[in-house]
Coordinates of C-alpha atoms in Angstrom, one line a residue:
M25 CA 24.5 -4.5 7.4
S26 CA 27.7 -3.6 8.0
F27 CA 28.1 -1.7 4.6
I28 CA 25.1 0.3 5.6
T29 CA 26.0 1.1 9.3
Q30 CA 29.5 2.6 7.8
L31 CA 27.3 5.2 5.5
S32 CA 27.1 8.7 6.1
P33 CA 23.7 9.8 7.2
A34 CA 23.2 11.9 4.0
A35 CA 24.9 8.5 2.0
L36 CA 22.7 6.2 3.8
I37 CA 19.5 8.6 2.9
A38 CA 20.4 8.8 -1.3
F39 CA 21.3 4.7 -1.2
V40 CA 18.0 3.7 0.2
G41 CA 16.3 6.5 -2.0
V42 CA 17.8 4.8 -4.6
L43 CA 17.0 1.4 -3.5
G44 CA 13.0 3.2 -3.3
L45 CA 13.1 3.7 -6.6
L46 CA 14.0 0.7 -7.6
V47 CA 11.6 -1.5 -5.3
G48 CA 9.1 1.0 -6.9
S49 CA 9.2 -0.3 -9.9
F50 CA 8.2 -3.7 -9.1
L51 CA 5.5 -2.4 -6.8
N52 CA 4.2 -1.1 -9.7
V53 CA 4.1 -5.1 -11.5
V54 CA 2.4 -6.0 -7.6
I55 CA -0.1 -3.5 -7.9
L56 CA -1.2 -4.3 -11.5
R57 CA -0.7 -8.1 -12.0
L58 CA -1.4 -9.2 -8.1
P59 CA -5.3 -8.2 -8.2
A60 CA -5.7 -10.0 -12.0
R61 CA -3.3 -13.2 -10.5
L62 CA -5.9 -12.9 -7.5
E63 CA -8.7 -12.9 -9.4
H64 CA -8.0 -15.5 -11.6
T65 CA -7.4 -18.0 -8.3
W66 CA -10.8 -17.7 -7.2
R67 CA -12.5 -18.1 -10.4
S68 CA -10.8 -21.2 -10.6
E69 CA -11.1 -21.9 -7.0
A70 CA -14.9 -21.7 -7.6
R71 CA -15.3 -23.0 -10.8
E72 CA -13.6 -26.5 -8.6
M73 CA -15.7 -25.8 -5.7
L74 CA -19.1 -25.9 -8.1
E75 CA -17.9 -28.9 -9.9
L76 CA -17.5 -27.0 -13.1
A77 CA -15.3 -28.3 -15.9
A78 CA -12.0 -26.1 -15.8
D79 CA -12.5 -23.1 -18.6
D80 CA -9.1 -23.6 -20.5
R81 CA -9.8 -20.0 -22.4
A82 CA -8.9 -18.2 -18.7
A83 CA -4.7 -18.0 -19.3
P84 CA -3.1 -17.4 -15.8
P85 CA -2.2 -13.5 -16.1
P86 CA 1.8 -12.9 -16.0
G87 CA 3.0 -13.5 -12.5
L88 CA 4.9 -11.3 -10.6
V89 CA 8.4 -12.2 -11.5
R90 CA 9.0 -14.3 -14.2
E91 CA 7.1 -12.7 -16.7
P92 CA 9.0 -9.5 -18.0
S93 CA 7.4 -6.2 -18.6
H94 CA 5.7 -5.1 -21.7
C95 CA 3.3 -2.3 -23.4
P96 CA -0.5 -2.7 -22.3
Q97 CA -1.0 -1.8 -26.1
C98 CA 1.3 -3.1 -27.9
R99 CA 2.4 -6.2 -26.2
H100 CA 6.2 -5.5 -27.0
V101 CA 8.5 -6.4 -24.0
L102 CA 10.2 -3.7 -23.0
A103 CA 13.9 -3.8 -23.1
A104 CA 15.6 -3.0 -19.9
R105 CA 16.6 0.9 -21.5
D106 CA 12.7 1.0 -20.9
N107 CA 12.6 -0.5 -17.4
M108 CA 14.4 2.3 -15.6
P109 CA 12.9 3.8 -12.9
L110 CA 11.3 7.2 -13.3
L111 CA 14.1 7.8 -15.8
S112 CA 12.9 6.0 -18.7
W113 CA 9.3 7.5 -18.2
L114 CA 11.2 10.9 -18.5
L115 CA 13.4 10.1 -21.3
L116 CA 10.5 8.7 -23.4
R117 CA 8.3 11.5 -22.5
G118 CA 5.2 9.0 -20.9
R119 CA 5.1 7.0 -24.5
C120 CA 5.5 3.4 -25.2
R121 CA 9.1 3.8 -27.7
Y122 CA 7.8 1.5 -29.9
C123 CA 3.7 2.0 -30.2
R124 CA 3.7 5.7 -28.7
A125 CA 0.8 5.1 -26.8
P126 CA 0.6 7.0 -23.9
I127 CA 2.3 5.4 -20.3
S128 CA 0.3 5.5 -17.1
I129 CA 1.6 8.7 -14.8
Q130 CA 1.1 5.6 -12.3
Y131 CA 4.0 4.1 -12.9
P132 CA 6.7 7.5 -12.1
L133 CA 4.2 8.6 -9.5
V134 CA 4.7 5.0 -7.5
E135 CA 8.7 4.6 -8.5
L136 CA 9.1 8.3 -7.2
A137 CA 6.9 7.9 -3.8
T138 CA 8.5 5.2 -2.7
A139 CA 11.8 6.5 -3.6
L140 CA 11.0 9.5 -1.3
L141 CA 8.8 8.0 1.6
S142 CA 12.1 5.2 1.9
A143 CA 14.2 7.8 2.5
A144 CA 12.2 9.6 4.8
I145 CA 12.4 6.6 6.8
A146 CA 16.3 6.1 6.7
W147 CA 16.5 9.9 7.5
R148 CA 13.8 9.5 10.6
F149 CA 15.5 5.7 12.1
G150 CA 19.3 5.7 10.6
P151 CA 21.0 2.9 9.8
G152 CA 19.9 -0.6 11.8
T153 CA 16.6 -2.8 12.4
Q154 CA 14.3 0.0 12.7
T155 CA 15.2 1.1 9.1
L156 CA 15.1 -2.5 7.5
A157 CA 11.5 -2.9 9.1
G158 CA 10.1 0.6 8.4
L159 CA 11.0 0.0 5.0
A160 CA 9.3 -3.0 4.5
L161 CA 6.2 -1.7 6.3
T162 CA 5.8 1.3 3.8
W163 CA 6.7 -1.0 0.9
A164 CA 3.2 -2.9 1.9
L165 CA 1.4 0.3 2.0
V166 CA 2.5 1.2 -1.3
A167 CA 1.2 -1.5 -3.0
L168 CA -2.1 -1.4 -0.7
T169 CA -2.4 1.5 -1.6
G170 CA -2.3 1.4 -5.5
I171 CA -4.0 -1.6 -5.3
D172 CA -6.7 -0.6 -3.2
L173 CA -7.1 2.8 -5.2
R174 CA -7.4 0.3 -8.3
T175 CA -9.7 -2.4 -7.1
Q176 CA -11.0 -1.4 -4.0
L177 CA -9.2 -4.5 -2.6
L178 CA -6.8 -4.6 0.3
P179 CA -4.9 -8.7 -0.7
D180 CA -5.0 -10.8 2.6
S181 CA -1.6 -11.6 1.1
I182 CA 0.0 -8.3 1.8
T183 CA -1.8 -7.7 4.7
L184 CA -1.9 -10.5 7.0
P185 CA 2.5 -10.8 6.5
L186 CA 2.4 -7.2 7.5
L187 CA 0.1 -8.1 10.2
W188 CA 2.3 -11.1 11.6
L189 CA 5.5 -9.5 10.6
G190 CA 4.5 -6.7 13.3
L191 CA 3.5 -8.9 16.2
L192 CA 7.0 -10.9 15.7
L193 CA 9.0 -7.4 15.2
A194 CA 7.5 -7.2 19.3
L195 CA 9.0 -10.1 20.6
G196 CA 12.3 -8.6 19.7
H197 CA 11.3 -5.0 20.7
V198 CA 11.9 -3.3 17.6
F199 CA 9.0 -0.4 18.1
L200 CA 7.2 -2.4 21.1
G201 CA 6.8 -4.8 23.5
A202 CA 4.8 -8.0 22.4
A203 CA 1.6 -6.6 24.7
Q204 CA 1.4 -3.9 23.2
S205 CA 1.7 -5.5 19.6
I206 CA -0.8 -7.8 20.7
L207 CA -3.6 -5.4 22.3
G208 CA -3.3 -2.8 19.1
A209 CA -3.8 -5.7 16.4
A210 CA -6.8 -6.8 18.1
L211 CA -8.2 -3.1 18.8
G212 CA -7.6 -2.2 15.6
Y213 CA -9.4 -5.7 14.0
L214 CA -12.4 -5.0 16.5
S215 CA -12.8 -1.5 16.3
L216 CA -13.4 -0.9 12.3
W217 CA -15.1 -4.5 12.4
S218 CA -17.6 -3.3 15.5
V219 CA -18.6 0.2 12.8
Y220 CA -19.4 -1.9 10.1
W221 CA -21.3 -4.1 11.8
L222 CA -23.3 -0.9 13.5
F223 CA -23.5 0.9 10.0
K224 CA -25.2 -2.1 8.2
L225 CA -27.5 -3.0 11.5
A226 CA -28.5 0.8 10.6
T227 CA -28.7 1.2 7.2
G228 CA -28.2 -2.1 5.3
K229 CA -25.2 -1.4 3.7
E230 CA -21.7 -2.3 4.0
G231 CA -19.8 0.9 4.6
M232 CA -16.2 -0.6 4.4
G233 CA -14.2 -3.8 3.6
Y234 CA -12.9 -6.6 5.9
G235 CA -9.3 -5.7 4.5
D236 CA -9.4 -2.3 6.5
F237 CA -10.5 -4.4 9.3
K238 CA -7.3 -6.1 8.6
L239 CA -5.0 -3.3 7.8
L240 CA -6.1 -1.3 10.9
A241 CA -4.9 -4.5 13.0
A242 CA -1.5 -4.5 11.9
L243 CA -1.1 -0.9 11.7
G244 CA -1.9 -1.6 15.2
A245 CA 0.2 -4.5 15.5
W246 CA 3.3 -2.2 14.7
M247 CA 2.7 1.2 16.9
G248 CA 0.3 -0.1 19.8
A249 CA -3.4 0.7 20.7
G250 CA -2.3 4.5 21.5
A251 CA -1.8 5.1 17.9
L252 CA -5.5 4.2 16.1
L253 CA -7.4 6.9 17.3
P254 CA -5.0 9.2 15.7
I255 CA -4.6 7.2 12.9
V256 CA -8.0 6.8 12.2
L257 CA -8.7 10.5 12.7
L258 CA -6.1 11.5 10.6
S259 CA -7.0 9.1 7.8
S260 CA -10.9 10.6 8.1
L261 CA -9.9 13.9 7.7
V262 CA -7.9 13.5 4.7
G263 CA -10.9 11.2 3.3
A264 CA -13.8 13.2 3.5
V265 CA -11.4 16.8 2.5
V266 CA -10.6 14.1 -1.2
G267 CA -13.8 13.0 -0.9
S268 CA -15.1 16.3 -1.0
A269 CA -13.0 17.9 -3.7
M270 CA -13.6 14.2 -6.2
L271 CA -16.9 15.1 -5.8
V272 CA -16.8 19.2 -6.4
L273 CA -14.1 18.7 -9.5
R274 CA -15.2 15.3 -10.9
G275 CA -18.5 15.7 -10.3
R276 CA -18.1 12.1 -8.9
D277 CA -21.5 9.7 -8.3
R278 CA -22.0 9.8 -4.3
S279 CA -23.8 6.2 -4.5
I280 CA -19.7 5.2 -5.7
P281 CA -17.6 4.0 -2.9
I282 CA -14.7 5.3 -2.3
A283 CA -11.4 3.6 -1.0
F284 CA -10.9 3.7 3.0
G285 CA -7.4 2.0 2.5
P286 CA -5.4 4.3 0.8
Y287 CA -6.3 7.1 3.8
L288 CA -5.8 4.6 6.5
A289 CA -1.6 4.0 4.9
A290 CA -1.3 7.2 4.8
A291 CA -2.2 7.8 8.3
G292 CA -0.4 5.0 9.7
W293 CA 2.5 5.8 7.9
I294 CA 2.8 9.5 9.1
W295 CA 2.2 8.8 12.8
F296 CA 5.2 5.8 12.2
V297 CA 7.5 8.7 10.9
A298 CA 5.7 11.5 13.0
G299 CA 3.7 10.5 15.4
D300 CA 5.7 11.7 18.6
T301 CA 6.0 15.4 17.5
L302 CA 2.3 15.7 15.8
L303 CA 1.1 14.4 19.6
H304 CA 3.8 17.1 21.2
A305 CA 2.5 19.8 18.8
Y306 CA -1.3 19.2 19.7
L307 CA -0.5 18.9 23.5
T308 CA 1.3 22.2 23.5
L309 CA -1.2 24.0 21.0
F310 CA -4.5 22.7 22.3
V311 CA -3.9 21.4 26.4
H312 CA -1.4 23.8 28.4

């Protein structure tokens, strides 16, 4: 921490941006491997509960840390020069060095987004505890966004620690007090929980998943109850625009559900960084 506090603002932003690139590379691993590991665990637990014999053919998916990265097509283990965040993808022109199969654009996009968002946190909060906490929030939201876009899952193994971390930070008044954090978490969960059940009773369908409740509860723990309505409104607006564009451009089937978590995550991050500025702009334009 003493090293970071001695950096100039520009050096701090650059340092955190590079750190974000490295973390973004790991977040790609989390996005790709965590859902598979969770599904394997759920299947194993289901077989155990049903008293079925273990499926010896179902090998556990690769872990998040120990197993080295490899090409999903040719299975070749990647060398260090192939794992440099963003740079390797550019140098290889988006193709595997060994089999020339295309490398998903997800990898550089997640790394670049994590770097830019991390740098923005350093710019917004400067050296100190708020930046460290803000980076944890940012990285968790990036991982949740990627997982939800791919699988329409928001894993408890990320949302619940994020919720508890927000509550613990409130004990030290890092961003807000404990009472505000607890109220924000409770109202965040109950608000979407209520919408879920009203929609289900009215239509017989499920409009969202329980992971969305937990994510909004976590955002409420970090930012308080006053941030919930702006976050929901902003996420709904962005979701409506993006969803409409997908229907028009891709001809997406209206019956196919669209993940809401990424819009919640994006709106929550925007409000976390620029909520005061956005609120001031709104009051200036529409109230006075």
